């Protein structure tokens, strides 16, 4: 009797299950809305049951939600010249181009949408808040399209999203803070967009492995807590970041690669960079750094590439750097170095390259002229008093000898 009751119970639940699940879902989103905005905009109505043709049959409720989310997104796509999403019709969302299904992580009997990959799609449009319904998504890649607008705050509902790549689009506005609320995010790639303004410090307290910010219009300082980040790659390049590299960077023992190139960073190069014994790529080029290369650089035992080119650096290039065991490329061109220690004169290892052009090196070709060098090479830089300020270069001195004597051609250093 007990068993019969159980079977009866099961068959009743299976008849009503899809309906009660739907109701549960609707109730859940009424209680805890997916879209929360600080400025109290009206919540988006995800009560999508009304929006779907009742005669459509779906393998499971998650794919029904996905169908709704993708159809709503499709409405915001204005142009699809390469027909990337031209087969986004019908109930079989797993067959849609760029949509990838897997077994649900919490239920191997359910197929669910696990990935979106529309890279290089040339699609013009916006992201729909309804994408927050794809709660089993682990990968969202839409790089190299023409998406614009902002990132819907509902993306914080993507509880297992691991990779978020919206690079090479036309997104704009402030840093998309919603990414800070995507709980399991590891790979954040927002490079080549038009984001601007301030980088939030919370970015470096989040457990991310890769952070690509390059080619945007960020213009803040780099938050002091950068050293909290466990990331292996951080790329700040081609923005308008200003101020110092925070000293906390020395704590980043997972850091493989850090690129600061092409910003407005200033002050002295922090001694703490020398603590990055595992880092392979260190690029400080094209900034406004002044002073000397810190002696601590001699501890960069793992480094393969150092680029400090195009700054206002002075002093002698130290042998401890030129002889680092894994170094293959040391670029220090376009600074005001006026001396090379022993093994910096010429690379001693095959495959190792130095770029010493456009400095103030007395016996190397392709150097700056005396009038630009004179006021710089003797400049005394007190890093404490410089702080993080931008120190303009002194004016070139007047040419004293317009016809310097011809010297024999000196040897190059590479
Ligand atoms: C060394 O690095 C510089 C700048 O980072 C790059 O332009 C150059 O091509 C590299 N040289 C070699 C030989 O890899």
mmCIF file with all atom_site columns, C-alpha atoms in Angstrom, residues 60-263:
data_model
loop_
_atom_site.group_PDB
_atom_site.id
_atom_site.type_symbol
_atom_site.label_atom_id
_atom_site.label_alt_id
_atom_site.label_comp_id
_atom_site.label_asym_id
_atom_site.label_entity_id
_atom_site.label_seq_id
_atom_site.pdbx_PDB_ins_code
_atom_site.Cartn_x
_atom_site.Cartn_y
_atom_site.Cartn_z
_atom_site.occupancy
_atom_site.B_iso_or_equiv
_atom_site.pdbx_formal_charge
_atom_site.auth_seq_id
_atom_site.auth_comp_id
_atom_site.auth_asym_id
_atom_site.auth_atom_id
_atom_site.pdbx_PDB_model_num
ATOM 1   C CA . UNK A 1 60  ? 13.342 20.262 -20.225 1.00 0.00 ? 60  UNK A CA 1
ATOM 2   C CA . UNK A 1 61  ? 12.602 23.458 -18.414 1.00 0.00 ? 61  UNK A CA 1
ATOM 3   C CA . UNK A 1 62  ? 16.158 24.804 -18.604 1.00 0.00 ? 62  UNK A CA 1
ATOM 4   C CA . UNK A 1 63  ? 16.150 24.624 -22.391 1.00 0.00 ? 63  UNK A CA 1
ATOM 5   C CA . UNK A 1 64  ? 12.794 26.390 -22.361 1.00 0.00 ? 64  UNK A CA 1
ATOM 6   C CA . UNK A 1 65  ? 14.329 29.207 -20.333 1.00 0.00 ? 65  UNK A CA 1
ATOM 7   C CA . UNK A 1 66  ? 17.297 29.242 -22.723 1.00 0.00 ? 66  UNK A CA 1
ATOM 8   C CA . UNK A 1 67  ? 14.949 29.453 -25.706 1.00 0.00 ? 67  UNK A CA 1
ATOM 9   C CA . UNK A 1 68  ? 13.293 32.472 -24.181 1.00 0.00 ? 68  UNK A CA 1
ATOM 10  C CA . UNK A 1 69  ? 16.610 34.146 -23.315 1.00 0.00 ? 69  UNK A CA 1
ATOM 11  C CA . UNK A 1 70  ? 18.083 33.584 -26.783 1.00 0.00 ? 70  UNK A CA 1
ATOM 12  C CA . UNK A 1 71  ? 14.959 34.717 -28.604 1.00 0.00 ? 71  UNK A CA 1
ATOM 13  C CA . UNK A 1 72  ? 14.903 37.898 -26.524 1.00 0.00 ? 72  UNK A CA 1
ATOM 14  C CA . UNK A 1 73  ? 18.600 38.448 -27.304 1.00 0.00 ? 73  UNK A CA 1
ATOM 15  C CA . UNK A 1 74  ? 17.907 37.882 -30.995 1.00 0.00 ? 74  UNK A CA 1
ATOM 16  C CA . UNK A 1 75  ? 15.430 40.768 -30.904 1.00 0.00 ? 75  UNK A CA 1
ATOM 17  C CA . UNK A 1 76  ? 18.293 43.097 -29.919 1.00 0.00 ? 76  UNK A CA 1
ATOM 18  C CA . UNK A 1 77  ? 20.498 42.030 -32.826 1.00 0.00 ? 77  UNK A CA 1
ATOM 19  C CA . UNK A 1 78  ? 20.318 44.698 -35.489 1.00 0.00 ? 78  UNK A CA 1
ATOM 20  C CA . UNK A 1 79  ? 22.643 43.282 -38.081 1.00 0.00 ? 79  UNK A CA 1
ATOM 21  C CA . UNK A 1 80  ? 24.065 39.828 -38.751 1.00 0.00 ? 80  UNK A CA 1
ATOM 22  C CA . UNK A 1 81  ? 25.788 40.121 -42.126 1.00 0.00 ? 81  UNK A CA 1
ATOM 23  C CA . UNK A 1 82  ? 27.604 36.772 -41.797 1.00 0.00 ? 82  UNK A CA 1
ATOM 24  C CA . UNK A 1 83  ? 24.430 34.889 -40.813 1.00 0.00 ? 83  UNK A CA 1
ATOM 25  C CA . UNK A 1 84  ? 25.860 33.831 -37.484 1.00 0.00 ? 84  UNK A CA 1
ATOM 26  C CA . UNK A 1 85  ? 22.479 33.480 -35.832 1.00 0.00 ? 85  UNK A CA 1
ATOM 27  C CA . UNK A 1 86  ? 20.330 32.825 -38.879 1.00 0.00 ? 86  UNK A CA 1
ATOM 28  C CA . UNK A 1 87  ? 19.413 29.348 -37.593 1.00 0.00 ? 87  UNK A CA 1
ATOM 29  C CA . UNK A 1 88  ? 18.259 30.640 -34.191 1.00 0.00 ? 88  UNK A CA 1
ATOM 30  C CA . UNK A 1 89  ? 14.708 29.417 -34.677 1.00 0.00 ? 89  UNK A CA 1
ATOM 31  C CA . UNK A 1 90  ? 12.707 26.608 -33.166 1.00 0.00 ? 90  UNK A CA 1
ATOM 32  C CA . UNK A 1 91  ? 12.850 24.667 -29.942 1.00 0.00 ? 91  UNK A CA 1
ATOM 33  C CA . UNK A 1 92  ? 16.200 22.916 -30.466 1.00 0.00 ? 92  UNK A CA 1
ATOM 34  C CA . UNK A 1 93  ? 18.409 25.625 -28.957 1.00 0.00 ? 93  UNK A CA 1
ATOM 35  C CA . UNK A 1 94  ? 21.313 23.173 -28.754 1.00 0.00 ? 94  UNK A CA 1
ATOM 36  C CA . UNK A 1 95  ? 21.491 23.208 -32.559 1.00 0.00 ? 95  UNK A CA 1
ATOM 37  C CA . UNK A 1 96  ? 21.727 27.011 -32.732 1.00 0.00 ? 96  UNK A CA 1
ATOM 38  C CA . UNK A 1 97  ? 24.999 28.218 -34.169 1.00 0.00 ? 97  UNK A CA 1
ATOM 39  C CA . UNK A 1 98  ? 27.268 29.380 -31.346 1.00 0.00 ? 98  UNK A CA 1
ATOM 40  C CA . UNK A 1 99  ? 25.207 27.712 -28.611 1.00 0.00 ? 99  UNK A CA 1
ATOM 41  C CA . UNK A 1 100 ? 26.746 24.709 -26.871 1.00 0.00 ? 100 UNK A CA 1
ATOM 42  C CA . UNK A 1 101 ? 24.874 22.266 -24.668 1.00 0.00 ? 101 UNK A CA 1
ATOM 43  C CA . UNK A 1 102 ? 26.163 19.872 -22.025 1.00 0.00 ? 102 UNK A CA 1
ATOM 44  C CA . UNK A 1 103 ? 24.782 17.765 -19.211 1.00 0.00 ? 103 UNK A CA 1
ATOM 45  C CA . UNK A 1 104 ? 23.744 20.045 -16.377 1.00 0.00 ? 104 UNK A CA 1
ATOM 46  C CA . UNK A 1 105 ? 26.416 20.048 -13.674 1.00 0.00 ? 105 UNK A CA 1
ATOM 47  C CA . UNK A 1 106 ? 23.839 19.333 -10.987 1.00 0.00 ? 106 UNK A CA 1
ATOM 48  C CA . UNK A 1 107 ? 21.786 16.817 -12.984 1.00 0.00 ? 107 UNK A CA 1
ATOM 49  C CA . UNK A 1 108 ? 23.435 14.591 -15.638 1.00 0.00 ? 108 UNK A CA 1
ATOM 50  C CA . UNK A 1 109 ? 20.000 13.705 -17.026 1.00 0.00 ? 109 UNK A CA 1
ATOM 51  C CA . UNK A 1 110 ? 19.335 17.248 -18.156 1.00 0.00 ? 110 UNK A CA 1
ATOM 52  C CA . UNK A 1 111 ? 20.844 18.878 -21.189 1.00 0.00 ? 111 UNK A CA 1
ATOM 53  C CA . UNK A 1 112 ? 21.427 22.553 -20.711 1.00 0.00 ? 112 UNK A CA 1
ATOM 54  C CA . UNK A 1 113 ? 23.170 25.505 -22.387 1.00 0.00 ? 113 UNK A CA 1
ATOM 55  C CA . UNK A 1 114 ? 26.768 25.532 -21.132 1.00 0.00 ? 114 UNK A CA 1
ATOM 56  C CA . UNK A 1 115 ? 28.446 27.846 -23.599 1.00 0.00 ? 115 UNK A CA 1
ATOM 57  C CA . UNK A 1 116 ? 27.889 30.719 -26.000 1.00 0.00 ? 116 UNK A CA 1
ATOM 58  C CA . UNK A 1 117 ? 30.620 31.318 -28.553 1.00 0.00 ? 117 UNK A CA 1
ATOM 59  C CA . UNK A 1 118 ? 29.922 33.880 -31.247 1.00 0.00 ? 118 UNK A CA 1
ATOM 60  C CA . UNK A 1 119 ? 33.515 35.028 -31.692 1.00 0.00 ? 119 UNK A CA 1
ATOM 61  C CA . UNK A 1 120 ? 34.287 36.899 -34.926 1.00 0.00 ? 120 UNK A CA 1
ATOM 62  C CA . UNK A 1 121 ? 30.597 37.138 -35.717 1.00 0.00 ? 121 UNK A CA 1
ATOM 63  C CA . UNK A 1 122 ? 30.499 40.719 -37.016 1.00 0.00 ? 122 UNK A CA 1
ATOM 64  C CA . UNK A 1 123 ? 27.147 41.023 -35.240 1.00 0.00 ? 123 UNK A CA 1
ATOM 65  C CA . UNK A 1 124 ? 25.749 44.427 -34.356 1.00 0.00 ? 124 UNK A CA 1
ATOM 66  C CA . UNK A 1 125 ? 23.464 44.686 -31.367 1.00 0.00 ? 125 UNK A CA 1
ATOM 67  C CA . UNK A 1 126 ? 23.165 44.732 -27.606 1.00 0.00 ? 126 UNK A CA 1
ATOM 68  C CA . UNK A 1 127 ? 23.098 42.158 -24.836 1.00 0.00 ? 127 UNK A CA 1
ATOM 69  C CA . UNK A 1 128 ? 19.669 41.259 -23.446 1.00 0.00 ? 128 UNK A CA 1
ATOM 70  C CA . UNK A 1 129 ? 19.064 41.203 -19.682 1.00 0.00 ? 129 UNK A CA 1
ATOM 71  C CA . UNK A 1 130 ? 17.357 37.861 -20.315 1.00 0.00 ? 130 UNK A CA 1
ATOM 72  C CA . UNK A 1 131 ? 20.774 36.255 -20.807 1.00 0.00 ? 131 UNK A CA 1
ATOM 73  C CA . UNK A 1 132 ? 20.822 36.118 -17.009 1.00 0.00 ? 132 UNK A CA 1
ATOM 74  C CA . UNK A 1 133 ? 18.433 33.168 -17.391 1.00 0.00 ? 133 UNK A CA 1
ATOM 75  C CA . UNK A 1 134 ? 21.227 30.984 -18.829 1.00 0.00 ? 134 UNK A CA 1
ATOM 76  C CA . UNK A 1 135 ? 22.210 29.959 -15.333 1.00 0.00 ? 135 UNK A CA 1
ATOM 77  C CA . UNK A 1 136 ? 24.243 26.901 -16.418 1.00 0.00 ? 136 UNK A CA 1
ATOM 78  C CA . UNK A 1 137 ? 26.504 28.950 -18.668 1.00 0.00 ? 137 UNK A CA 1
ATOM 79  C CA . UNK A 1 138 ? 30.208 28.470 -18.010 1.00 0.00 ? 138 UNK A CA 1
ATOM 80  C CA . UNK A 1 139 ? 31.592 30.224 -21.088 1.00 0.00 ? 139 UNK A CA 1
ATOM 81  C CA . UNK A 1 140 ? 30.405 33.433 -22.741 1.00 0.00 ? 140 UNK A CA 1
ATOM 82  C CA . UNK A 1 141 ? 32.568 34.458 -25.703 1.00 0.00 ? 141 UNK A CA 1
ATOM 83  C CA . UNK A 1 142 ? 31.423 37.162 -28.093 1.00 0.00 ? 142 UNK A CA 1
ATOM 84  C CA . UNK A 1 143 ? 34.741 38.675 -29.082 1.00 0.00 ? 143 UNK A CA 1
ATOM 85  C CA . UNK A 1 144 ? 35.154 40.596 -32.324 1.00 0.00 ? 144 UNK A CA 1
ATOM 86  C CA . UNK A 1 145 ? 31.611 41.721 -32.983 1.00 0.00 ? 145 UNK A CA 1
ATOM 87  C CA . UNK A 1 146 ? 29.866 45.075 -32.910 1.00 0.00 ? 146 UNK A CA 1
ATOM 88  C CA . UNK A 1 147 ? 27.989 44.797 -29.656 1.00 0.00 ? 147 UNK A CA 1
ATOM 89  C CA . UNK A 1 148 ? 27.457 48.061 -27.842 1.00 0.00 ? 148 UNK A CA 1
ATOM 90  C CA . UNK A 1 149 ? 25.728 49.467 -24.782 1.00 0.00 ? 149 UNK A CA 1
ATOM 91  C CA . UNK A 1 150 ? 26.473 47.982 -21.377 1.00 0.00 ? 150 UNK A CA 1
ATOM 92  C CA . UNK A 1 151 ? 26.571 44.622 -19.659 1.00 0.00 ? 151 UNK A CA 1
ATOM 93  C CA . UNK A 1 152 ? 23.182 43.790 -18.102 1.00 0.00 ? 152 UNK A CA 1
ATOM 94  C CA . UNK A 1 153 ? 23.293 43.478 -14.327 1.00 0.00 ? 153 UNK A CA 1
ATOM 95  C CA . UNK A 1 154 ? 21.471 40.131 -14.642 1.00 0.00 ? 154 UNK A CA 1
ATOM 96  C CA . UNK A 1 155 ? 24.833 38.581 -15.621 1.00 0.00 ? 155 UNK A CA 1
ATOM 97  C CA . UNK A 1 156 ? 25.461 38.284 -11.882 1.00 0.00 ? 156 UNK A CA 1
ATOM 98  C CA . UNK A 1 157 ? 22.928 35.408 -11.969 1.00 0.00 ? 157 UNK A CA 1
ATOM 99  C CA . UNK A 1 158 ? 25.360 33.315 -14.003 1.00 0.00 ? 158 UNK A CA 1
ATOM 100 C CA . UNK A 1 159 ? 26.442 31.336 -10.986 1.00 0.00 ? 159 UNK A CA 1
ATOM 101 C CA . UNK A 1 160 ? 29.010 29.101 -12.720 1.00 0.00 ? 160 UNK A CA 1
ATOM 102 C CA . UNK A 1 161 ? 30.238 31.417 -15.461 1.00 0.00 ? 161 UNK A CA 1
ATOM 103 C CA . UNK A 1 162 ? 33.987 30.939 -15.729 1.00 0.00 ? 162 UNK A CA 1
ATOM 104 C CA . UNK A 1 163 ? 34.990 32.827 -18.850 1.00 0.00 ? 163 UNK A CA 1
ATOM 105 C CA . UNK A 1 164 ? 33.618 36.178 -19.948 1.00 0.00 ? 164 UNK A CA 1
ATOM 106 C CA . UNK A 1 165 ? 35.139 37.473 -23.174 1.00 0.00 ? 165 UNK A CA 1
ATOM 107 C CA . UNK A 1 166 ? 33.513 40.522 -24.723 1.00 0.00 ? 166 UNK A CA 1
ATOM 108 C CA . UNK A 1 167 ? 36.727 41.851 -26.221 1.00 0.00 ? 167 UNK A CA 1
ATOM 109 C CA . UNK A 1 168 ? 36.865 43.783 -29.460 1.00 0.00 ? 168 UNK A CA 1
ATOM 110 C CA . UNK A 1 169 ? 33.347 45.189 -29.400 1.00 0.00 ? 169 UNK A CA 1
ATOM 111 C CA . UNK A 1 170 ? 31.900 48.663 -28.848 1.00 0.00 ? 170 UNK A CA 1
ATOM 112 C CA . UNK A 1 171 ? 30.810 48.460 -25.241 1.00 0.00 ? 171 UNK A CA 1
ATOM 113 C CA . UNK A 1 172 ? 31.077 51.734 -23.394 1.00 0.00 ? 172 UNK A CA 1
ATOM 114 C CA . UNK A 1 173 ? 30.451 53.448 -20.086 1.00 0.00 ? 173 UNK A CA 1
ATOM 115 C CA . UNK A 1 174 ? 32.132 52.848 -16.739 1.00 0.00 ? 174 UNK A CA 1
ATOM 116 C CA . UNK A 1 175 ? 33.883 49.595 -15.805 1.00 0.00 ? 175 UNK A CA 1
ATOM 117 C CA . UNK A 1 176 ? 31.176 46.867 -16.046 1.00 0.00 ? 176 UNK A CA 1
ATOM 118 C CA . UNK A 1 177 ? 30.904 46.311 -12.300 1.00 0.00 ? 177 UNK A CA 1
ATOM 119 C CA . UNK A 1 178 ? 28.471 43.449 -12.768 1.00 0.00 ? 178 UNK A CA 1
ATOM 120 C CA . UNK A 1 179 ? 31.464 41.211 -13.519 1.00 0.00 ? 179 UNK A CA 1
ATOM 121 C CA . UNK A 1 180 ? 32.543 41.657 -9.896  1.00 0.00 ? 180 UNK A CA 1
ATOM 122 C CA . UNK A 1 181 ? 29.333 39.866 -8.907  1.00 0.00 ? 181 UNK A CA 1
ATOM 123 C CA . UNK A 1 182 ? 29.766 36.860 -11.182 1.00 0.00 ? 182 UNK A CA 1
ATOM 124 C CA . UNK A 1 183 ? 30.755 34.464 -8.419  1.00 0.00 ? 183 UNK A CA 1
ATOM 125 C CA . UNK A 1 184 ? 32.943 31.894 -10.211 1.00 0.00 ? 184 UNK A CA 1
ATOM 126 C CA . UNK A 1 185 ? 34.498 34.109 -12.870 1.00 0.00 ? 185 UNK A CA 1
ATOM 127 C CA . UNK A 1 186 ? 38.176 33.360 -13.628 1.00 0.00 ? 186 UNK A CA 1
ATOM 128 C CA . UNK A 1 187 ? 38.806 34.824 -17.069 1.00 0.00 ? 187 UNK A CA 1
ATOM 129 C CA . UNK A 1 188 ? 37.806 38.423 -17.683 1.00 0.00 ? 188 UNK A CA 1
ATOM 130 C CA . UNK A 1 189 ? 38.490 39.873 -21.107 1.00 0.00 ? 189 UNK A CA 1
ATOM 131 C CA . UNK A 1 190 ? 37.054 43.304 -21.854 1.00 0.00 ? 190 UNK A CA 1
ATOM 132 C CA . UNK A 1 191 ? 39.929 44.595 -23.994 1.00 0.00 ? 191 UNK A CA 1
ATOM 133 C CA . UNK A 1 192 ? 39.335 46.650 -27.157 1.00 0.00 ? 192 UNK A CA 1
ATOM 134 C CA . UNK A 1 193 ? 36.149 48.386 -26.075 1.00 0.00 ? 193 UNK A CA 1
ATOM 135 C CA . UNK A 1 194 ? 35.325 51.936 -25.004 1.00 0.00 ? 194 UNK A CA 1
ATOM 136 C CA . UNK A 1 195 ? 35.073 51.516 -21.249 1.00 0.00 ? 195 UNK A CA 1
ATOM 137 C CA . UNK A 1 196 ? 36.255 54.561 -19.367 1.00 0.00 ? 196 UNK A CA 1
ATOM 138 C CA . UNK A 1 197 ? 36.843 56.079 -15.974 1.00 0.00 ? 197 UNK A CA 1
ATOM 139 C CA . UNK A 1 198 ? 37.850 54.364 -12.784 1.00 0.00 ? 198 UNK A CA 1
ATOM 140 C CA . UNK A 1 199 ? 39.044 50.814 -12.210 1.00 0.00 ? 199 UNK A CA 1
ATOM 141 C CA . UNK A 1 200 ? 37.315 49.470 -9.069  1.00 0.00 ? 200 UNK A CA 1
ATOM 142 C CA . UNK A 1 201 ? 39.644 48.026 -6.382  1.00 0.00 ? 201 UNK A CA 1
ATOM 143 C CA . UNK A 1 202 ? 37.253 45.061 -5.929  1.00 0.00 ? 202 UNK A CA 1
ATOM 144 C CA . UNK A 1 203 ? 38.628 43.725 -9.226  1.00 0.00 ? 203 UNK A CA 1
ATOM 145 C CA . UNK A 1 204 ? 41.823 42.719 -7.429  1.00 0.00 ? 204 UNK A CA 1
ATOM 146 C CA . UNK A 1 205 ? 40.066 41.102 -4.493  1.00 0.00 ? 205 UNK A CA 1
ATOM 147 C CA . UNK A 1 206 ? 38.227 38.783 -6.854  1.00 0.00 ? 206 UNK A CA 1
ATOM 148 C CA . UNK A 1 207 ? 39.696 35.372 -7.546  1.00 0.00 ? 207 UNK A CA 1
ATOM 149 C CA . UNK A 1 208 ? 40.434 35.935 -11.250 1.00 0.00 ? 208 UNK A CA 1
ATOM 150 C CA . UNK A 1 209 ? 43.172 34.229 -13.222 1.00 0.00 ? 209 UNK A CA 1
ATOM 151 C CA . UNK A 1 210 ? 43.313 36.546 -16.232 1.00 0.00 ? 210 UNK A CA 1
ATOM 152 C CA . UNK A 1 211 ? 42.382 40.217 -16.480 1.00 0.00 ? 211 UNK A CA 1
ATOM 153 C CA . UNK A 1 212 ? 42.554 41.916 -19.890 1.00 0.00 ? 212 UNK A CA 1
ATOM 154 C CA . UNK A 1 213 ? 41.754 45.623 -19.769 1.00 0.00 ? 213 UNK A CA 1
ATOM 155 C CA . UNK A 1 214 ? 43.861 46.866 -22.660 1.00 0.00 ? 214 UNK A CA 1
ATOM 156 C CA . UNK A 1 215 ? 42.656 49.280 -25.338 1.00 0.00 ? 215 UNK A CA 1
ATOM 157 C CA . UNK A 1 216 ? 39.941 51.028 -23.399 1.00 0.00 ? 216 UNK A CA 1
ATOM 158 C CA . UNK A 1 217 ? 39.817 54.528 -21.988 1.00 0.00 ? 217 UNK A CA 1
ATOM 159 C CA . UNK A 1 218 ? 40.381 53.889 -18.296 1.00 0.00 ? 218 UNK A CA 1
ATOM 160 C CA . UNK A 1 219 ? 41.966 56.944 -16.724 1.00 0.00 ? 219 UNK A CA 1
ATOM 161 C CA . UNK A 1 220 ? 42.239 56.263 -12.994 1.00 0.00 ? 220 UNK A CA 1
ATOM 162 C CA . UNK A 1 221 ? 45.202 55.222 -10.928 1.00 0.00 ? 221 UNK A CA 1
ATOM 163 C CA . UNK A 1 222 ? 45.882 51.510 -10.523 1.00 0.00 ? 222 UNK A CA 1
ATOM 164 C CA . UNK A 1 223 ? 44.207 50.499 -7.250  1.00 0.00 ? 223 UNK A CA 1
ATOM 165 C CA . UNK A 1 224 ? 46.597 50.054 -4.302  1.00 0.00 ? 224 UNK A CA 1
ATOM 166 C CA . UNK A 1 225 ? 45.310 46.536 -3.639  1.00 0.00 ? 225 UNK A CA 1
ATOM 167 C CA . UNK A 1 226 ? 46.553 45.117 -6.968  1.00 0.00 ? 226 UNK A CA 1
ATOM 168 C CA . UNK A 1 227 ? 48.799 42.857 -4.862  1.00 0.00 ? 227 UNK A CA 1
ATOM 169 C CA . UNK A 1 228 ? 45.741 40.996 -3.547  1.00 0.00 ? 228 UNK A CA 1
ATOM 170 C CA . UNK A 1 229 ? 45.121 39.570 -7.011  1.00 0.00 ? 229 UNK A CA 1
ATOM 171 C CA . UNK A 1 230 ? 46.022 35.950 -7.678  1.00 0.00 ? 230 UNK A CA 1
ATOM 172 C CA . UNK A 1 231 ? 45.938 36.523 -11.424 1.00 0.00 ? 231 UNK A CA 1
ATOM 173 C CA . UNK A 1 232 ? 48.604 35.096 -13.693 1.00 0.00 ? 232 UNK A CA 1
ATOM 174 C CA . UNK A 1 233 ? 48.043 37.676 -16.429 1.00 0.00 ? 233 UNK A CA 1
ATOM 175 C CA . UNK A 1 234 ? 47.053 41.328 -16.135 1.00 0.00 ? 234 UNK A CA 1
ATOM 176 C CA . UNK A 1 235 ? 47.134 43.655 -19.114 1.00 0.00 ? 235 UNK A CA 1
ATOM 177 C CA . UNK A 1 236 ? 46.615 47.390 -18.515 1.00 0.00 ? 236 UNK A CA 1
ATOM 178 C CA . UNK A 1 237 ? 48.085 48.470 -21.851 1.00 0.00 ? 237 UNK A CA 1
ATOM 179 C CA . UNK A 1 238 ? 46.755 51.261 -24.056 1.00 0.00 ? 238 UNK A CA 1
ATOM 180 C CA . UNK A 1 239 ? 44.607 53.136 -21.588 1.00 0.00 ? 239 UNK A CA 1
ATOM 181 C CA . UNK A 1 240 ? 45.253 56.387 -19.740 1.00 0.00 ? 240 UNK A CA 1
ATOM 182 C CA . UNK A 1 241 ? 46.151 54.948 -16.342 1.00 0.00 ? 241 UNK A CA 1
ATOM 183 C CA . UNK A 1 242 ? 48.116 57.430 -14.260 1.00 0.00 ? 242 UNK A CA 1
ATOM 184 C CA . UNK A 1 243 ? 50.057 57.544 -10.990 1.00 0.00 ? 243 UNK A CA 1
ATOM 185 C CA . UNK A 1 244 ? 52.450 54.950 -9.609  1.00 0.00 ? 244 UNK A CA 1
ATOM 186 C CA . UNK A 1 245 ? 52.569 51.189 -9.896  1.00 0.00 ? 245 UNK A CA 1
ATOM 187 C CA . UNK A 1 246 ? 51.391 50.282 -6.372  1.00 0.00 ? 246 UNK A CA 1
ATOM 188 C CA . UNK A 1 247 ? 54.066 48.711 -4.160  1.00 0.00 ? 247 UNK A CA 1
ATOM 189 C CA . UNK A 1 248 ? 51.729 45.840 -3.275  1.00 0.00 ? 248 UNK A CA 1
ATOM 190 C CA . UNK A 1 249 ? 52.500 44.379 -6.710  1.00 0.00 ? 249 UNK A CA 1
ATOM 191 C CA . UNK A 1 250 ? 55.466 42.641 -5.066  1.00 0.00 ? 250 UNK A CA 1
ATOM 192 C CA . UNK A 1 251 ? 53.029 40.190 -3.401  1.00 0.00 ? 251 UNK A CA 1
ATOM 193 C CA . UNK A 1 252 ? 51.798 38.751 -6.700  1.00 0.00 ? 252 UNK A CA 1
ATOM 194 C CA . UNK A 1 253 ? 53.552 35.421 -6.669  1.00 0.00 ? 253 UNK A CA 1
ATOM 195 C CA . UNK A 1 254 ? 51.263 33.937 -9.379  1.00 0.00 ? 254 UNK A CA 1
ATOM 196 C CA . UNK A 1 255 ? 51.961 36.680 -11.864 1.00 0.00 ? 255 UNK A CA 1
ATOM 197 C CA . UNK A 1 256 ? 53.311 35.374 -15.182 1.00 0.00 ? 256 UNK A CA 1
ATOM 198 C CA . UNK A 1 257 ? 52.780 38.412 -17.291 1.00 0.00 ? 257 UNK A CA 1
ATOM 199 C CA . UNK A 1 258 ? 52.009 42.050 -16.543 1.00 0.00 ? 258 UNK A CA 1
ATOM 200 C CA . UNK A 1 259 ? 51.755 44.698 -19.235 1.00 0.00 ? 259 UNK A CA 1
ATOM 201 C CA . UNK A 1 260 ? 51.572 48.379 -18.295 1.00 0.00 ? 260 UNK A CA 1
ATOM 202 C CA . UNK A 1 261 ? 52.570 49.648 -21.750 1.00 0.00 ? 261 UNK A CA 1
ATOM 203 C CA . UNK A 1 262 ? 51.180 52.839 -23.277 1.00 0.00 ? 262 UNK A CA 1
ATOM 204 C CA . UNK A 1 263 ? 49.680 54.623 -20.316 1.00 0.00 ? 263 UNK A CA 1
#
